[in-house]
Coordinates of C-alpha atoms in Angstrom, one line a residue:
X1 CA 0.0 0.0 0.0
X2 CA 2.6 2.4 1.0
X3 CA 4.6 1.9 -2.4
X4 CA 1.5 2.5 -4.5
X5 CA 1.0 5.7 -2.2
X6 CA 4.4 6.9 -3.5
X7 CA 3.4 5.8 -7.2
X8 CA 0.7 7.9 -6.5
X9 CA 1.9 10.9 -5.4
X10 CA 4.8 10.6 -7.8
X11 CA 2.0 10.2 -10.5
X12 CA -0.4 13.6 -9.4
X13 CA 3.3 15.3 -9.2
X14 CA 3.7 14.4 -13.1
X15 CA 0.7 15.0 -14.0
X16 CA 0.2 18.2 -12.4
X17 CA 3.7 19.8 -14.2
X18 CA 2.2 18.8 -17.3
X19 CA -1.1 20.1 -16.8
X20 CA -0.7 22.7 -14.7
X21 CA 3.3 23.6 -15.0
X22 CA 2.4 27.4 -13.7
X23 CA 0.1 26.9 -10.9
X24 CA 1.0 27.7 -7.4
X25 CA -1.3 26.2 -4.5
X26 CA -1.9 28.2 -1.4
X27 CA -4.1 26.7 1.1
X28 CA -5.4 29.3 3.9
X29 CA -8.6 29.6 5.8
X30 CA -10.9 31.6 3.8
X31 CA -11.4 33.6 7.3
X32 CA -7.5 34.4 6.9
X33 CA -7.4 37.1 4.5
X34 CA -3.9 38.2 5.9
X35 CA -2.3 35.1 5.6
X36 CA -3.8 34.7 2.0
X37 CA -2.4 38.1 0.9
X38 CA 1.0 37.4 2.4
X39 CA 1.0 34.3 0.1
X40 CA 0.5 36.4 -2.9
X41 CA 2.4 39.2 -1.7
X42 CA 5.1 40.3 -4.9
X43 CA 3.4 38.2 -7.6
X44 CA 1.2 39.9 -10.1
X45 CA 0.3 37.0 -11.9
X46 CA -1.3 35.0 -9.2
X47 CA -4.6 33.7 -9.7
X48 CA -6.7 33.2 -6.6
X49 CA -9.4 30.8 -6.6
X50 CA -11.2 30.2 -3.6
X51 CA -12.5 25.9 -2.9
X52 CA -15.5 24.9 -1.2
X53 CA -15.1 21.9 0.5
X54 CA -18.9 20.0 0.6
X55 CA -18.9 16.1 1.9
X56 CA -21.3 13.9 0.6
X57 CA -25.4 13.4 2.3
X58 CA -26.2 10.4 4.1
X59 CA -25.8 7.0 2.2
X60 CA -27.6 3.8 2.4
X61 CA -24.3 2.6 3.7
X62 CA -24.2 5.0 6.5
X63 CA -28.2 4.0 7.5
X64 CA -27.1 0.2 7.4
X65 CA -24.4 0.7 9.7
X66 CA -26.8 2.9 12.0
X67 CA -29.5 -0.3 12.0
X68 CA -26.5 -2.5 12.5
X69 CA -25.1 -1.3 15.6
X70 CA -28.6 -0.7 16.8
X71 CA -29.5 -4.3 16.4
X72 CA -25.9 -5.0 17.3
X73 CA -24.7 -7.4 14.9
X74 CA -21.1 -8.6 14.8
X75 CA -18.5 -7.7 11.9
X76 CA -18.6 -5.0 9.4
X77 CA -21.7 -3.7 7.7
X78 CA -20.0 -1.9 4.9
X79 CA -18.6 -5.1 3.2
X80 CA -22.3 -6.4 2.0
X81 CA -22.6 -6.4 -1.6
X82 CA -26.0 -4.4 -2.3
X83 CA -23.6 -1.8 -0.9
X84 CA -21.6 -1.7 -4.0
X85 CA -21.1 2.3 -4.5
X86 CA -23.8 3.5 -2.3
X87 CA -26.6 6.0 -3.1
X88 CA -27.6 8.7 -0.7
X89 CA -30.9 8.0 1.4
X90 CA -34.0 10.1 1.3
X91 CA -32.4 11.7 4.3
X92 CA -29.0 12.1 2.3
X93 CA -30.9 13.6 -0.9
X94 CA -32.3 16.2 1.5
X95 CA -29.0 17.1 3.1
X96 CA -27.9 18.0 -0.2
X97 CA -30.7 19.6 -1.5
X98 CA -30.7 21.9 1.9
X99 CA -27.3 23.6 0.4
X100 CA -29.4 24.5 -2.7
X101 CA -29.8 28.3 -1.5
X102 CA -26.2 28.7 -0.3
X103 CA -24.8 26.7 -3.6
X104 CA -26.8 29.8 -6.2
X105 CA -25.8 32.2 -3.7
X106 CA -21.8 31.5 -4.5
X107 CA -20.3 33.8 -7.6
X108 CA -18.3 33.4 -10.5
X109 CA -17.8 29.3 -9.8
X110 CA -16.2 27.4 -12.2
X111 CA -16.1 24.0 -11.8
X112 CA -17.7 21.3 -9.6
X113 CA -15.2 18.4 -8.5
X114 CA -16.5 15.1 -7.3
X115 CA -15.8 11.9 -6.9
X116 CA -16.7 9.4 -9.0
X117 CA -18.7 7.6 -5.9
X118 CA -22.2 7.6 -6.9
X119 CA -23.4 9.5 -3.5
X120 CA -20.9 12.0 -4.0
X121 CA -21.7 12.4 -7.8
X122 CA -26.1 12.8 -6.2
X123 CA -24.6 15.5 -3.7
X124 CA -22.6 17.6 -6.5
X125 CA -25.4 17.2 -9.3
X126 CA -28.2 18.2 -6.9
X127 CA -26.7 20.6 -4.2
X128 CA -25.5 22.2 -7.5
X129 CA -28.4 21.8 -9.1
X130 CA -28.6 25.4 -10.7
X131 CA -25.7 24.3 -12.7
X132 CA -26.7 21.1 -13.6
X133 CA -30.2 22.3 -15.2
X134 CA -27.8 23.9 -17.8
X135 CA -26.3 20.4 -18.8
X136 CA -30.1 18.9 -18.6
X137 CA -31.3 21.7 -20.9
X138 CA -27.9 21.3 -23.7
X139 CA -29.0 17.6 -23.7
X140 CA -32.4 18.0 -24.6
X141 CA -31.9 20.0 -27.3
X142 CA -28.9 18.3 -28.5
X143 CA -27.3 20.8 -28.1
X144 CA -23.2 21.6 -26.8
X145 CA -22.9 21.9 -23.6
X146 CA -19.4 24.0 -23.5
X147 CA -21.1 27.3 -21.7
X148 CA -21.9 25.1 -19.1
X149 CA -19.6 25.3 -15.5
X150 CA -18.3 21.4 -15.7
X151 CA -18.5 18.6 -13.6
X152 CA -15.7 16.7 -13.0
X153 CA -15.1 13.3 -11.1
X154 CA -11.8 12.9 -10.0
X155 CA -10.2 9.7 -8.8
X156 CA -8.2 11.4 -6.0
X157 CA -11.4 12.9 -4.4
X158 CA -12.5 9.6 -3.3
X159 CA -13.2 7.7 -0.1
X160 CA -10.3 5.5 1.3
X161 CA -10.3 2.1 -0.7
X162 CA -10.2 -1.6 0.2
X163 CA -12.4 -3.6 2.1
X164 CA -15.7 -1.9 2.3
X165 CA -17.8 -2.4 -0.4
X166 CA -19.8 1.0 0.0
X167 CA -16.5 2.8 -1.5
X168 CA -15.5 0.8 -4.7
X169 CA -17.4 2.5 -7.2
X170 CA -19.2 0.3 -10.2
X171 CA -18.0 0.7 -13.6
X172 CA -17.3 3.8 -15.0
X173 CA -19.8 3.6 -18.1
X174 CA -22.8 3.1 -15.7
X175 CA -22.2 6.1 -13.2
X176 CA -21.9 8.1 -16.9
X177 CA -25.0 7.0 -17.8
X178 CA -26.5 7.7 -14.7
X179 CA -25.2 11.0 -14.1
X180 CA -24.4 12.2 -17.9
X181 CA -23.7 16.2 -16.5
X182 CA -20.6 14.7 -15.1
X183 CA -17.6 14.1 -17.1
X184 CA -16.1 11.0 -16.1
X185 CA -13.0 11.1 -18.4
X186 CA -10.6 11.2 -16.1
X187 CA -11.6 8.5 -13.5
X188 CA -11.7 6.7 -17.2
X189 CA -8.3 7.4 -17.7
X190 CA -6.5 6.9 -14.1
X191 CA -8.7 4.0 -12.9
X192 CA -10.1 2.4 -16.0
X193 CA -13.7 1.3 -16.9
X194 CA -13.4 -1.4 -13.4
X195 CA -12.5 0.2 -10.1
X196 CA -8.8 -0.7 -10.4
X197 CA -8.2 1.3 -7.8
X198 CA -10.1 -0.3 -5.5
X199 CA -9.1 -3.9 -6.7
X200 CA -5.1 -3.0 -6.5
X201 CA -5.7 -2.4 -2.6
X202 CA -8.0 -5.8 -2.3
X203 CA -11.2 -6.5 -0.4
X204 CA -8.7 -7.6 3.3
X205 CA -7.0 -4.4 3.5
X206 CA -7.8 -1.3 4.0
X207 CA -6.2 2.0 2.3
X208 CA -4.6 4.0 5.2

């Protein structure tokens, strides 16, 4: 596990210098204006972009481990098979649905990452659902959707990997089908059309 960590980090290191070779990232609380300024301080160029950091509503996962420790069964709920890549519950849809009102209230947003989990592709595509109805609308009129603010799932926004089955996401060609505002290209491209990913840690161990 640790060696594929490296490989990993050794990967996003490549990948970023060919993708982003100019970009500088500066992580401050977005209540820490002076600390943001003094990393920007004597470059003209920067670009600042502020990131909102949104987990996931409730999944069925979560509910079935709430029922299971209430009925207090042994071992681990999250490795049951009907589990595989969890939804959100009805309480989960309305958890994201709640951040509807703050989500239009944000300006000037440009992208919407995710990751390719199904519950965390629900919580993007309906807390952001504003955005989405633009994606909805290109579609049916078969038209492009390039005006629209993207979604993007990203491999390297996912939950931990190994054992549970709740976080190995099915195939990629179903979650496109399924959420078709999101473009799953790059989860394509790192993990395959399989959760690879997932597979390469293994169903007894579980990603650090």
């Amino acid at each position: 596990v640790q060696q594929q960590q490296h490989e990993l980090q050794a990967h996003a290191a490549e990948w970023r210098a060919a993708h982003w070779p100019n970009v500088r990232i500066v992580a401050s609380s977005v209540s820490d204006a002076a600390a943001a300024a003094e990393a920007a301080a004597g470059d003209a160029a920067v670009i600042k972009k502020r990131v909102h950091f949104i987990r996931h509503g409730q999944g069925v996962h979560n509910q079935v481990a709430i029922d299971w420790a209430a009925e207090k069964r042994p071992g681990n709920p999250y490795v049951q098979p009907e589990l595989l890549d969890a939804l959100l519950t009805d309480l989960g849809v309305q958890q994201a649905s709640a951040l509807q009102d703050r989500a239009e209230q944000l300006s000037n947003v440009s992208l919407v990452v995710t990751s390719p989990l199904r519950r965390s592709c629900q919580t993007a595509t309906i807390a952001f659902s504003n955005l989405a109805m633009c994606h909805l609308a290109a579609r049916e009129a078969s038209a492009s959707n390039k005006d629209c603010v993207p979604f993007l799932a990203h491999p390297w926004c996912r939950e931990r990997a190994g054992v549970n089955t709740c976080d190995k996401r099915q195939p990629v060609s179903l979650s496109a089908r399924e959420f078709h505002m999101v473009d799953f290209g790059l989860a394509l491209e790192i993990e395959g059309e399989e959760d690879s990913y997932w597979e390469s840690i293994g169903a007894d161990v579980r990603e650090p």
